[in-house]
mmCIF file with all atom_site columns, C-alpha atoms in Angstrom:
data_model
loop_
_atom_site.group_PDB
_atom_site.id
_atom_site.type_symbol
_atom_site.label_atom_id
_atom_site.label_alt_id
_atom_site.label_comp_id
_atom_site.label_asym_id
_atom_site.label_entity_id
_atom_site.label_seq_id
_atom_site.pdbx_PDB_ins_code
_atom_site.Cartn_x
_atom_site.Cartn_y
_atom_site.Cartn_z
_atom_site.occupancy
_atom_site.B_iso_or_equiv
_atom_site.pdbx_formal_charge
_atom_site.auth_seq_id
_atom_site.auth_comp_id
_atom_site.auth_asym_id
_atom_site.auth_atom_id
_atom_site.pdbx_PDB_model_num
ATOM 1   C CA . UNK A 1 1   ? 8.466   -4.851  10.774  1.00 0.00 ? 320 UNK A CA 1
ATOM 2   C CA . UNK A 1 2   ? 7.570   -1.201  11.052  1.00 0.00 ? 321 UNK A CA 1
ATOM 3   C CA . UNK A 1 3   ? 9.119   1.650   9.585   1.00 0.00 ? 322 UNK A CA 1
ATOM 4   C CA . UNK A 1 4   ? 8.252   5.424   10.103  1.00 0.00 ? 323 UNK A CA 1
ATOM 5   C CA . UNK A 1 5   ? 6.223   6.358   7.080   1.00 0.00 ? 324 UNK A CA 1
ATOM 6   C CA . UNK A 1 6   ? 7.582   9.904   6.958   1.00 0.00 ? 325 UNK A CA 1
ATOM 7   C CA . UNK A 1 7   ? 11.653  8.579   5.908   1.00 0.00 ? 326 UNK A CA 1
ATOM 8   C CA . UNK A 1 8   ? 12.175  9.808   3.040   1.00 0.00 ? 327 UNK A CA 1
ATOM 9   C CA . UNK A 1 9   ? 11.286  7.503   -0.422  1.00 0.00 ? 328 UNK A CA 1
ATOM 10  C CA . UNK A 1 10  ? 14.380  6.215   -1.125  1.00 0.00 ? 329 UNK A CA 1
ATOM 11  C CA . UNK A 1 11  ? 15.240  4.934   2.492   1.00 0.00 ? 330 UNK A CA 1
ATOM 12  C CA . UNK A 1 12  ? 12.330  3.699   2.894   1.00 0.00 ? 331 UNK A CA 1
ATOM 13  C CA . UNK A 1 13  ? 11.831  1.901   -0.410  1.00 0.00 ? 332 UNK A CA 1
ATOM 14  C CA . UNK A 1 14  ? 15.114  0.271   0.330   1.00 0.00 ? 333 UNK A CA 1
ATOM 15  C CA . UNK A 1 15  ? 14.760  -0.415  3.890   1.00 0.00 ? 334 UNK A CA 1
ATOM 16  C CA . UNK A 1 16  ? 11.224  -2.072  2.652   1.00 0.00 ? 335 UNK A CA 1
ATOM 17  C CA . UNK A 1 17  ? 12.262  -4.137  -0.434  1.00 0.00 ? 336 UNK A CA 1
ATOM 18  C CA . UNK A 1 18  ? 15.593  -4.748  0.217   1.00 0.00 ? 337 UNK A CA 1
ATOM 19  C CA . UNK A 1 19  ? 16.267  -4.820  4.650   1.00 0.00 ? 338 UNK A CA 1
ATOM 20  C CA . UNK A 1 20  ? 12.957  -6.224  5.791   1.00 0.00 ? 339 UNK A CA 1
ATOM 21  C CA . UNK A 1 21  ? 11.836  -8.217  2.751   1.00 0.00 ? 340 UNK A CA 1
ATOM 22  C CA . UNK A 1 22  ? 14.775  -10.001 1.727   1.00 0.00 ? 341 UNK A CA 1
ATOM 23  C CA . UNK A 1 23  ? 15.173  -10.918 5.838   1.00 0.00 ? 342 UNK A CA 1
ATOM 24  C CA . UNK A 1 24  ? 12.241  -12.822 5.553   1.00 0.00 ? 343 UNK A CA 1
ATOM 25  C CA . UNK A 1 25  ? 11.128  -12.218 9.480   1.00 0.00 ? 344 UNK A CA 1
ATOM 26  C CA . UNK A 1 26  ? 10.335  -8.877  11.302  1.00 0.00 ? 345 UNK A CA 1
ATOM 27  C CA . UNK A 1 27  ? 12.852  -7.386  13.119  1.00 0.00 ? 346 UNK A CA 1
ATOM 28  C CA . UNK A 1 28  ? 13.392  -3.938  14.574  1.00 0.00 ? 347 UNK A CA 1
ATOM 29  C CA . UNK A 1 29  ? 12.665  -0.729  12.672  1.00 0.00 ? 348 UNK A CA 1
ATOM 30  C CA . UNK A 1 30  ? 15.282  1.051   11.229  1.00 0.00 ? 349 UNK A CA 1
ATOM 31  C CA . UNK A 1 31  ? 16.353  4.711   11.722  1.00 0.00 ? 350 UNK A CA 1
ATOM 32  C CA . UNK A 1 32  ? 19.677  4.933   10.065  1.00 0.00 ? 351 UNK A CA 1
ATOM 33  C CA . UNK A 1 33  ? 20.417  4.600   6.011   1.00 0.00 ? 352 UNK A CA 1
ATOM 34  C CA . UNK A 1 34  ? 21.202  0.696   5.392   1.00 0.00 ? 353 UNK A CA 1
ATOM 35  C CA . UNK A 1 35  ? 24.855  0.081   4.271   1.00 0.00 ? 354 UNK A CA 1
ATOM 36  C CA . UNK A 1 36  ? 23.032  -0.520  1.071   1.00 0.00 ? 355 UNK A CA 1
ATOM 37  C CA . UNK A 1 37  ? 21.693  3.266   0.570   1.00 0.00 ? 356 UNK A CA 1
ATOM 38  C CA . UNK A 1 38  ? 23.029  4.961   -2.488  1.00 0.00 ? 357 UNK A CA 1
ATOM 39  C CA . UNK A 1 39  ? 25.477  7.380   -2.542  1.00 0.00 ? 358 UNK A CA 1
ATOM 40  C CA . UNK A 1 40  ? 23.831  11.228  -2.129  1.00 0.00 ? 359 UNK A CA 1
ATOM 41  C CA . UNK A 1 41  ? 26.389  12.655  -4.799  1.00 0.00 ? 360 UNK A CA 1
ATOM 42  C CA . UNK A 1 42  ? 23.445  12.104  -7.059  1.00 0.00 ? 361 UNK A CA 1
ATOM 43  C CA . UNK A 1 43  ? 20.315  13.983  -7.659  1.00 0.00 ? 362 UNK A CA 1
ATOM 44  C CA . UNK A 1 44  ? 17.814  12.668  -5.549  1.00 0.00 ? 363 UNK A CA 1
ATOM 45  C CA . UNK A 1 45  ? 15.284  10.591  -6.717  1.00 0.00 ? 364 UNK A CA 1
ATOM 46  C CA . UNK A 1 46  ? 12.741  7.840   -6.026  1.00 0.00 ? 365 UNK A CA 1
ATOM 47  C CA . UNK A 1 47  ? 14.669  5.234   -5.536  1.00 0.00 ? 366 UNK A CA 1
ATOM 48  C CA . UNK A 1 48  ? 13.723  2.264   -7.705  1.00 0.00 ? 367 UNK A CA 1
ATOM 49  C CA . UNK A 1 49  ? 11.854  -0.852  -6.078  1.00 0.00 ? 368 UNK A CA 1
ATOM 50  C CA . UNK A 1 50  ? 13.587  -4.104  -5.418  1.00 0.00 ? 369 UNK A CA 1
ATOM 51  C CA . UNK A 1 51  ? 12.603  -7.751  -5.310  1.00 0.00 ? 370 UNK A CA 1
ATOM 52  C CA . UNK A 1 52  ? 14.143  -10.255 -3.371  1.00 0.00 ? 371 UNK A CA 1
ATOM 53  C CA . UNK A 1 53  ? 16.816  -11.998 -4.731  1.00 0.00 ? 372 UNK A CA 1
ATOM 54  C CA . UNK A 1 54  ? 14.871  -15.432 -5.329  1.00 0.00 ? 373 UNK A CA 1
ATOM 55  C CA . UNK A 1 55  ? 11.534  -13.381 -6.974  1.00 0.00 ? 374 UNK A CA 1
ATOM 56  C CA . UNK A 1 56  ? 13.477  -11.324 -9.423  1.00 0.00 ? 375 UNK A CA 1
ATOM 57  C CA . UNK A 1 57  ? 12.946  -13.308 -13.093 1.00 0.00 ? 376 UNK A CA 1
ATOM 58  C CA . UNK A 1 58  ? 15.768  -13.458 -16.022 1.00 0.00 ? 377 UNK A CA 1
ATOM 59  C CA . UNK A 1 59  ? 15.712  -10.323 -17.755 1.00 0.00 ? 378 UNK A CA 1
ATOM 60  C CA . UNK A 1 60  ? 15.358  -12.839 -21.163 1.00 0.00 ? 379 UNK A CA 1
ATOM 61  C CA . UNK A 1 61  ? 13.442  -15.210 -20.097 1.00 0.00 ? 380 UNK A CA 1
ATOM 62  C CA . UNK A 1 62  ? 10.148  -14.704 -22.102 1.00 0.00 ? 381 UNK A CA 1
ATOM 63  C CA . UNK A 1 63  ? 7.296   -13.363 -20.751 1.00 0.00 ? 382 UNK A CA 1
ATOM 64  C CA . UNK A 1 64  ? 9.193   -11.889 -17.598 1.00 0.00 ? 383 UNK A CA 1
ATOM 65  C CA . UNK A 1 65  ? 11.043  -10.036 -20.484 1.00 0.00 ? 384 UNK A CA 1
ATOM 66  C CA . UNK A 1 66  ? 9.259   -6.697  -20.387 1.00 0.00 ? 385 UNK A CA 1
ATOM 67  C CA . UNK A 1 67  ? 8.785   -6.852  -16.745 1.00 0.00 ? 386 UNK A CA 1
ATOM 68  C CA . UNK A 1 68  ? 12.116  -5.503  -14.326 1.00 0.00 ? 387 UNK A CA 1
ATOM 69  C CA . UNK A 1 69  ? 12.509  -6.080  -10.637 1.00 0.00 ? 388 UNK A CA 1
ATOM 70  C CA . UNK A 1 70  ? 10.939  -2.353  -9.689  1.00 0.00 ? 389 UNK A CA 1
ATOM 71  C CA . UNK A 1 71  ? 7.698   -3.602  -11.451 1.00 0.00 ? 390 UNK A CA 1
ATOM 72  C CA . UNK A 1 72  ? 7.662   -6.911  -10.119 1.00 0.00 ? 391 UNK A CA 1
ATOM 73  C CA . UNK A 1 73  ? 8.388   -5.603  -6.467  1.00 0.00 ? 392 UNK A CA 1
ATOM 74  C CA . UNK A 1 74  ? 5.557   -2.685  -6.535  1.00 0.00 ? 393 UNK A CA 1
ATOM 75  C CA . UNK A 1 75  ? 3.460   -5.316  -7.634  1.00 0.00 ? 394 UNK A CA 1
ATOM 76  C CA . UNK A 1 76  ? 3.836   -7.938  -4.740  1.00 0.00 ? 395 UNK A CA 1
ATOM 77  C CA . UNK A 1 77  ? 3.819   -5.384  -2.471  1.00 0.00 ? 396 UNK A CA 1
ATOM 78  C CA . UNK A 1 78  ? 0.265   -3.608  -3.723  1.00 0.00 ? 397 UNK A CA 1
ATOM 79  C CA . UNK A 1 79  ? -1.062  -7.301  -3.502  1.00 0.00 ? 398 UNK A CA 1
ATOM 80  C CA . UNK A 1 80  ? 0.067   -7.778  -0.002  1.00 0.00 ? 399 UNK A CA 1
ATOM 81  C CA . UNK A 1 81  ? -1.024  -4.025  1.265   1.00 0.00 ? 400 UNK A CA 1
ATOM 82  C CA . UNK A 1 82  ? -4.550  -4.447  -0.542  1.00 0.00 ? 401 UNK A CA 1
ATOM 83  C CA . UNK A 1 83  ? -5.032  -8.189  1.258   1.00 0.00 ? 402 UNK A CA 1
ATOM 84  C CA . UNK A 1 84  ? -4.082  -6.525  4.457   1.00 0.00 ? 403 UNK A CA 1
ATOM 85  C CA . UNK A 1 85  ? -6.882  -3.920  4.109   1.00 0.00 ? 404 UNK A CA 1
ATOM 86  C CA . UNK A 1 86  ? -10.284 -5.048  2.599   1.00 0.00 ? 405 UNK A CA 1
ATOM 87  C CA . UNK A 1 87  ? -10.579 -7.357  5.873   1.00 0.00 ? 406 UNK A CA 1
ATOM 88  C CA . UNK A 1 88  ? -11.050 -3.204  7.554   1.00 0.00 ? 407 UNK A CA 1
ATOM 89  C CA . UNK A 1 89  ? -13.393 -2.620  4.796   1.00 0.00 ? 408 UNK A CA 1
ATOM 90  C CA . UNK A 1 90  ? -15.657 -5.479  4.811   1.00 0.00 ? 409 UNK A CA 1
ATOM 91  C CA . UNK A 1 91  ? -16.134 -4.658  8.911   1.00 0.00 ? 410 UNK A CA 1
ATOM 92  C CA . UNK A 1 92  ? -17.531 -1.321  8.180   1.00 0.00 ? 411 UNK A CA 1
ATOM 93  C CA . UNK A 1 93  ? -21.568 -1.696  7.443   1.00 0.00 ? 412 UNK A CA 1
ATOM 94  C CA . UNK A 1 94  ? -21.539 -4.333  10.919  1.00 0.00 ? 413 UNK A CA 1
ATOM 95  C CA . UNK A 1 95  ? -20.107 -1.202  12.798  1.00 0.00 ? 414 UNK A CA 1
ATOM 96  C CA . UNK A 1 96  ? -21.141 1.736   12.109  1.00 0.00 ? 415 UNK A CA 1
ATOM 97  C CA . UNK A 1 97  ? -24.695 3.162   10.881  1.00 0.00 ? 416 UNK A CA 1
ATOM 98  C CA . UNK A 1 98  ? -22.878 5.805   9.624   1.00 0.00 ? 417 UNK A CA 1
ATOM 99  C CA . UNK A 1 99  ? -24.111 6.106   5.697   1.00 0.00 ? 418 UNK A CA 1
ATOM 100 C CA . UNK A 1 100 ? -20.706 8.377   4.729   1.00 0.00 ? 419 UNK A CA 1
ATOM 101 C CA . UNK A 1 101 ? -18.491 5.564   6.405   1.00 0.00 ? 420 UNK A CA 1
ATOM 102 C CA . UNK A 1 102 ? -20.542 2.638   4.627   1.00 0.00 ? 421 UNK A CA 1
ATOM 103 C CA . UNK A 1 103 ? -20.704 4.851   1.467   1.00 0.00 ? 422 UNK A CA 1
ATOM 104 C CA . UNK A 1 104 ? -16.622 5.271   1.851   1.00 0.00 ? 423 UNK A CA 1
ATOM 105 C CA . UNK A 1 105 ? -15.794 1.692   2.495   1.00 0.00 ? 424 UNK A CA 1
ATOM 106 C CA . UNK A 1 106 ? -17.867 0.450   -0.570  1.00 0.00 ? 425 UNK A CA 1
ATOM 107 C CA . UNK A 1 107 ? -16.453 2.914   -2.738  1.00 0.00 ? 426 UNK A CA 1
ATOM 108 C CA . UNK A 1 108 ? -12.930 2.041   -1.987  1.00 0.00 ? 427 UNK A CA 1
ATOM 109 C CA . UNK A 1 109 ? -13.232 -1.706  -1.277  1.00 0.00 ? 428 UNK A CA 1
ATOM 110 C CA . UNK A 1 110 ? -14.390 -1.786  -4.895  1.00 0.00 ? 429 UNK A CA 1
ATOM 111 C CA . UNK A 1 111 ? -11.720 0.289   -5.997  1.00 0.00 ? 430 UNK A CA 1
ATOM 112 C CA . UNK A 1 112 ? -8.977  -1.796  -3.744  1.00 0.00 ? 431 UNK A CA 1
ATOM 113 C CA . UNK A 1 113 ? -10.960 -5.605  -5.236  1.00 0.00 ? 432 UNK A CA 1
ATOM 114 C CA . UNK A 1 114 ? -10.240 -4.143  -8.719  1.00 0.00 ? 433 UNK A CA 1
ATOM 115 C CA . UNK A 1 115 ? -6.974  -3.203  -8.430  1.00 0.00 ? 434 UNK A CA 1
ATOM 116 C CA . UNK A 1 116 ? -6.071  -6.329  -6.572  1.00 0.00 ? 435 UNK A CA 1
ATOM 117 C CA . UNK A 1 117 ? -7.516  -8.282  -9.444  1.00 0.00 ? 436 UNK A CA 1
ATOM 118 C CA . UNK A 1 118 ? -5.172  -6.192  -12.080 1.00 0.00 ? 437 UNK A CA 1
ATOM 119 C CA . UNK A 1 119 ? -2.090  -6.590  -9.973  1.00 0.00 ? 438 UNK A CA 1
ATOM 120 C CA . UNK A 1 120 ? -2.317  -10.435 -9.710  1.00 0.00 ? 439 UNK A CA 1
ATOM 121 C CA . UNK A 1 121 ? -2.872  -10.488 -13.553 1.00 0.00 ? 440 UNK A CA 1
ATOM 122 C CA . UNK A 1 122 ? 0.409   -8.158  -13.980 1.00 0.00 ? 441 UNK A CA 1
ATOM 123 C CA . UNK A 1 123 ? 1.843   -10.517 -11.924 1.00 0.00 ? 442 UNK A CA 1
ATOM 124 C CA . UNK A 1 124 ? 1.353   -13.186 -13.678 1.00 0.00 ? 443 UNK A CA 1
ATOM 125 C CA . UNK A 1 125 ? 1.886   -12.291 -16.609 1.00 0.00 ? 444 UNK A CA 1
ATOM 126 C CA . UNK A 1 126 ? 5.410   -11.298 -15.214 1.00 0.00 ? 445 UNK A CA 1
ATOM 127 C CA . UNK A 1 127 ? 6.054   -14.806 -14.555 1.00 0.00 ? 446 UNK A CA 1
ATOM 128 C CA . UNK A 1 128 ? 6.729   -14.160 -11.126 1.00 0.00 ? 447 UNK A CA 1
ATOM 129 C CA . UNK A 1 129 ? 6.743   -16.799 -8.496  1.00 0.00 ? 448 UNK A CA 1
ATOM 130 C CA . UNK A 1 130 ? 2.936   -17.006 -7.181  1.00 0.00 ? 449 UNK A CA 1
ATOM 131 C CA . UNK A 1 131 ? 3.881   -17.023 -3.351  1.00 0.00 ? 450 UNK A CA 1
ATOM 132 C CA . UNK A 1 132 ? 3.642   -13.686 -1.197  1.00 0.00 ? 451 UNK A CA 1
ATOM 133 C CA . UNK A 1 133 ? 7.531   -12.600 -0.519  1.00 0.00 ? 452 UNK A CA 1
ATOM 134 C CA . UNK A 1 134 ? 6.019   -10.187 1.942   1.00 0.00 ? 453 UNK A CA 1
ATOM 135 C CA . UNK A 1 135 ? 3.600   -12.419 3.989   1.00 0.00 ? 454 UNK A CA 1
ATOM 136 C CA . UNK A 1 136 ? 4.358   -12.140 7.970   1.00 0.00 ? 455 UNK A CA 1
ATOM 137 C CA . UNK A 1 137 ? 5.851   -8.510  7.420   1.00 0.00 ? 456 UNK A CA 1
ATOM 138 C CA . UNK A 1 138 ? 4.182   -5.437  8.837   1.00 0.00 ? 457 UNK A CA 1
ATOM 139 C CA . UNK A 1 139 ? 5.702   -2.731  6.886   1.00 0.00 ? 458 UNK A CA 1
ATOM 140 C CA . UNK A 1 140 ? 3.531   0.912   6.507   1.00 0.00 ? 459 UNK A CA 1
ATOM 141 C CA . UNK A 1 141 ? 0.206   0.683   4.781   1.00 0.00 ? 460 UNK A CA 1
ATOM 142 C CA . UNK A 1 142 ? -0.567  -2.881  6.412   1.00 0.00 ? 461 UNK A CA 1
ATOM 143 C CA . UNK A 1 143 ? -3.040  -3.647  9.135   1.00 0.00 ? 462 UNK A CA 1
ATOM 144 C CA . UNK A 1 144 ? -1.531  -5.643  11.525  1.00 0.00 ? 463 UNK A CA 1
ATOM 145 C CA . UNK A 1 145 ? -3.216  -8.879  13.461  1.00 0.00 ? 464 UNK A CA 1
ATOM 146 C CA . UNK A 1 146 ? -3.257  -6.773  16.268  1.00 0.00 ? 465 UNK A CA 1
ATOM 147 C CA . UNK A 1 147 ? -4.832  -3.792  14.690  1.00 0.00 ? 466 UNK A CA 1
ATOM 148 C CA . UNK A 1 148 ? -7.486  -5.942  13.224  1.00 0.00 ? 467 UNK A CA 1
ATOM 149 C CA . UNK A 1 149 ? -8.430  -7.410  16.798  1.00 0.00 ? 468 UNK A CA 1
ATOM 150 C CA . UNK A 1 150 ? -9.099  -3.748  18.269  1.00 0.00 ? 469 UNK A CA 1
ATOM 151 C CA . UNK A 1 151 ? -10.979 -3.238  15.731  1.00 0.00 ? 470 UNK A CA 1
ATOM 152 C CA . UNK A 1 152 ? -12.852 -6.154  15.867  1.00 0.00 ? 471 UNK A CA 1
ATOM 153 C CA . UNK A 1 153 ? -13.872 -5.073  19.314  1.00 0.00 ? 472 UNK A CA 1
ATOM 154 C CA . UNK A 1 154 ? -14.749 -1.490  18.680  1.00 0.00 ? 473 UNK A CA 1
ATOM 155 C CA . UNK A 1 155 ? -17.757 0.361   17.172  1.00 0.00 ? 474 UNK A CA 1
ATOM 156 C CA . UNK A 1 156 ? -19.129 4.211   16.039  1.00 0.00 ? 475 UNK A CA 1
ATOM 157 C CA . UNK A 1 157 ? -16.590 7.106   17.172  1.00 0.00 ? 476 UNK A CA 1
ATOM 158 C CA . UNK A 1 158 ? -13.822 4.408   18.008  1.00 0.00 ? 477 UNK A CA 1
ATOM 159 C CA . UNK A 1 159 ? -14.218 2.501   15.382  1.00 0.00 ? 478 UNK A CA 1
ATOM 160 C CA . UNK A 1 160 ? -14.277 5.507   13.017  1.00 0.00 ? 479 UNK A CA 1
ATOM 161 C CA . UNK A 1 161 ? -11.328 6.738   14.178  1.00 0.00 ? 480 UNK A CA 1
ATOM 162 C CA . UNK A 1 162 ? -9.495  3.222   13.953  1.00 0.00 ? 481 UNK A CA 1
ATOM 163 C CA . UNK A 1 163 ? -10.316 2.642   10.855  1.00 0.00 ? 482 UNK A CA 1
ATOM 164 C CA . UNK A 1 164 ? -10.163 5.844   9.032   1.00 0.00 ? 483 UNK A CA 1
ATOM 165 C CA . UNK A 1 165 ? -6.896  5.968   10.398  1.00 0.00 ? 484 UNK A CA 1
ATOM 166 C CA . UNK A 1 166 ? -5.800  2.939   8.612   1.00 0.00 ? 485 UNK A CA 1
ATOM 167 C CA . UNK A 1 167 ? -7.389  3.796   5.259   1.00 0.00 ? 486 UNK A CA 1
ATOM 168 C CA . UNK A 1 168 ? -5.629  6.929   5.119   1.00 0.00 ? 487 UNK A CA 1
ATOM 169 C CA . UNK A 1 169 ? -1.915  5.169   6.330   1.00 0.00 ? 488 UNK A CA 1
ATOM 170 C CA . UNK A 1 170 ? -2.789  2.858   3.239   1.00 0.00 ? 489 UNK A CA 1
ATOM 171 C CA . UNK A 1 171 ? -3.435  5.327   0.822   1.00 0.00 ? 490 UNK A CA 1
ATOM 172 C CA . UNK A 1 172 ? -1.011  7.166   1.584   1.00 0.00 ? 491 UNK A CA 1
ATOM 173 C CA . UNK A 1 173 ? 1.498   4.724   1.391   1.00 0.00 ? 492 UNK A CA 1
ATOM 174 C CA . UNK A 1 174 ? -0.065  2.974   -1.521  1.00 0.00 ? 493 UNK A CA 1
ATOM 175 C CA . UNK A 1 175 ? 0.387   6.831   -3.319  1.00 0.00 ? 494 UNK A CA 1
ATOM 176 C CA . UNK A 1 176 ? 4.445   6.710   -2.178  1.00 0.00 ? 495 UNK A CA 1
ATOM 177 C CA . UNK A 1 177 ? 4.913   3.192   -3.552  1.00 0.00 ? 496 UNK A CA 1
ATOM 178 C CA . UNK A 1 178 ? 3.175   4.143   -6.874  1.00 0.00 ? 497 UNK A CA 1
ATOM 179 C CA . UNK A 1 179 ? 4.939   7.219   -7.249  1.00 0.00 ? 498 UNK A CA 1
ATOM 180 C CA . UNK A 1 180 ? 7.967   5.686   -7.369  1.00 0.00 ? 499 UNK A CA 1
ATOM 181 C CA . UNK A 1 181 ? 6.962   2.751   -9.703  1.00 0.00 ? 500 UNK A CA 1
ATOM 182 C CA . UNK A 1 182 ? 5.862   5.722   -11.996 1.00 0.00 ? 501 UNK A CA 1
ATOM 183 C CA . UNK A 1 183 ? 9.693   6.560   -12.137 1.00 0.00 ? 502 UNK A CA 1
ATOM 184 C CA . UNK A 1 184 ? 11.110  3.840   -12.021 1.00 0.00 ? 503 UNK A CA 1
ATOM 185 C CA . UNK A 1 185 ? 9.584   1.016   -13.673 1.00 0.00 ? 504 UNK A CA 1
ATOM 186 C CA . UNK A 1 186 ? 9.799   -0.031  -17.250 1.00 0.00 ? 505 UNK A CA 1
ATOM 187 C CA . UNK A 1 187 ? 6.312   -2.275  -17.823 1.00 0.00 ? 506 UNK A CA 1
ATOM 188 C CA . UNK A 1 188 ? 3.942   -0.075  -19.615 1.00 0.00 ? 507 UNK A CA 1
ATOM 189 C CA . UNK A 1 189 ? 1.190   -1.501  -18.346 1.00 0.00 ? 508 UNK A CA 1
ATOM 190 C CA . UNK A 1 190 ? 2.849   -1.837  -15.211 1.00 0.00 ? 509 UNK A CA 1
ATOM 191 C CA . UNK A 1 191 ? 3.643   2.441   -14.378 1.00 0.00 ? 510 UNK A CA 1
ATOM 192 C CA . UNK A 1 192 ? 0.061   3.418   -16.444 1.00 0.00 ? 511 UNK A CA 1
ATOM 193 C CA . UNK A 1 193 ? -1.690  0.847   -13.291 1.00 0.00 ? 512 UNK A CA 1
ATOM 194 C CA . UNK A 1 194 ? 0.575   3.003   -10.623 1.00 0.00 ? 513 UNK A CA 1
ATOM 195 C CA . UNK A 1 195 ? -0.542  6.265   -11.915 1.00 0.00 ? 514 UNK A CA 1
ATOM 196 C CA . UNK A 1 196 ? -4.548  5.261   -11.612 1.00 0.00 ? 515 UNK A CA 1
ATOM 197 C CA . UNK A 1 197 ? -3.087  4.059   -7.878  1.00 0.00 ? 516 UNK A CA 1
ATOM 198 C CA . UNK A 1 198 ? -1.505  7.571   -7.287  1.00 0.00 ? 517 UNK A CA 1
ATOM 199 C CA . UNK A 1 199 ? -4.718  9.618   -9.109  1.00 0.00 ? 518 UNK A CA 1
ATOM 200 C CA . UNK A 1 200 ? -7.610  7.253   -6.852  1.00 0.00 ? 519 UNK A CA 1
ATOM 201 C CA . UNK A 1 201 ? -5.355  7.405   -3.653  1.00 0.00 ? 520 UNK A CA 1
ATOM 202 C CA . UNK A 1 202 ? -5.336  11.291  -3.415  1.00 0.00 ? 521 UNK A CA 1
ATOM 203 C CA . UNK A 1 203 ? -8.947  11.555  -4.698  1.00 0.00 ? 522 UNK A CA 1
ATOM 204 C CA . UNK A 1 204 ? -9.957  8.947   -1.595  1.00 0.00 ? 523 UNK A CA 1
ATOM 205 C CA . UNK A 1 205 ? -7.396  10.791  0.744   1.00 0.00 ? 524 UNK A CA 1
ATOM 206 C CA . UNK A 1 206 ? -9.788  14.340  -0.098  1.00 0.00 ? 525 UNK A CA 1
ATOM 207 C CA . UNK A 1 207 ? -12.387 12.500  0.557   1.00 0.00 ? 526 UNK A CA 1
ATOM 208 C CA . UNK A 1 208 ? -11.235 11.387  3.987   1.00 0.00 ? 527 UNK A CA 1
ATOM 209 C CA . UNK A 1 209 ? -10.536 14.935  4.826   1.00 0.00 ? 528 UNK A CA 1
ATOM 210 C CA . UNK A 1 210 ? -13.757 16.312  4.139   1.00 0.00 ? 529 UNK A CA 1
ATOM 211 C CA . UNK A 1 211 ? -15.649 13.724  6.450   1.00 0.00 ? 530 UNK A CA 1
ATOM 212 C CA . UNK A 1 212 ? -13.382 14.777  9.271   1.00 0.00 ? 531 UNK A CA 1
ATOM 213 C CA . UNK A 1 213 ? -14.213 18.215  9.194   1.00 0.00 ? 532 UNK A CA 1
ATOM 214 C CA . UNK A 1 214 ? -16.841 19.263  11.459  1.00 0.00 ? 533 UNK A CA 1
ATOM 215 C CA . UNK A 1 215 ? -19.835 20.043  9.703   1.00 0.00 ? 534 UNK A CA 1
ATOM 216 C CA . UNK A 1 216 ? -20.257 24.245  9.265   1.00 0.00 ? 535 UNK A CA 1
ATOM 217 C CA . UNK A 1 217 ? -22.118 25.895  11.768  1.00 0.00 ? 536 UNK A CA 1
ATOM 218 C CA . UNK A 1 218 ? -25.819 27.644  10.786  1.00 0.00 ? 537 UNK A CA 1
ATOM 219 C CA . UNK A 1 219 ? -26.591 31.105  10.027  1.00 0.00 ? 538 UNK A CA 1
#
């Protein structure tokens, strides 16, 4: 399922956590407000995250205690994004010779391993079920199985453009997503994780823009 990354946060956190993921299949993308939206009479803000029905734990049952759906949700989703990526990552140094582009993918596949490491140990500590609520869903930020095959059959300027391309739709989303876990979620832990996610992402997405700009012509 794929859903323009520019609607706004609170559509498309909704249409995300609540439409696509709850469906359990793809299906088409969505351009109007689900019946589900909340009512604009409010101040706008970033909508909070929501789990699935069947991964949200009992707000008293131990360990899940300190943990509410918005946390539990970012977290599955950063889990499934970051899976969805490093696969782009690890095919850098067999396609390019570029040392910027090898530099750039080791750089953030270490950042992406580590926080892929801390958001499966939030999880469960959360006492969330183990299994992937968003496996077989191609929502913004993931690499699909077709994306990965051209890819897999491109290399230099193509391949460049490819996969910078999806490094910077990750980031970018990964930055949204975190955002709103920031301002929404109650975990401690949980928000202080989102806002290294939000302070790396934008760092990396500099980054990105300085290796696309054509180097500055001599004197």
């Amino acid at each position: 399922m794929r859903i323009p990354v520019t609607a706004p946060i609170p559509l498309l956190l909704v249409a995300l956590l609540v439409t696509g993921c709850a469906t359990g299949s793809p299906g088409p993308a969505r351009t109007t407000p689900p019946t589900a939206a909340p009512s604009t009479a409010t101040p706008p803000t970033a909508e909070p995250l929501t789990a699935p029905p069947n991964q949200v734990p009992s707000a008293t049952a131990g360990p899940t205690s300190q943990f509410s759906a918005t946390d539990i949700a970012w977290l599955q989703l950063t889990v499934a994004m970051t899976e969805r990526l490093l696969p782009v990552l690890d095919m850098v140094p067999s396609r390019t010779t570029d040392p910027a582009w090898r530099r750039m993918a080791e750089r953030v596949g270490a950042v992406q391993r580590e926080d892929l490491g801390r958001a499966r140990r939030l999880l469960a500590a959360s006492g969330a079920p183990a299994s992937n609520p968003h496996e077989g869903h191609d929502m913004p930020g993931m690499v699909t199985d077709e994306e990965l095959a051209a890819l897999q059959s491109s290399s230099g300027v193509v391949f460049h453009r490819l996969a910078g391309q999806h490094v910077r739709a990750h980031l970018a989303q990964s930055v949204r997503i975190a955002t709103a876990e920031q301002r929404a979620g109650l975990h401690p832990a949980t928000t202080a994780f989102a806002m290294t996610v939000v302070a790396a992402g934008n760092a990396e997405l500099t980054r990105l823009e300085r290796m696309d700009r054509p180097p500055a012509a001599g004197p």
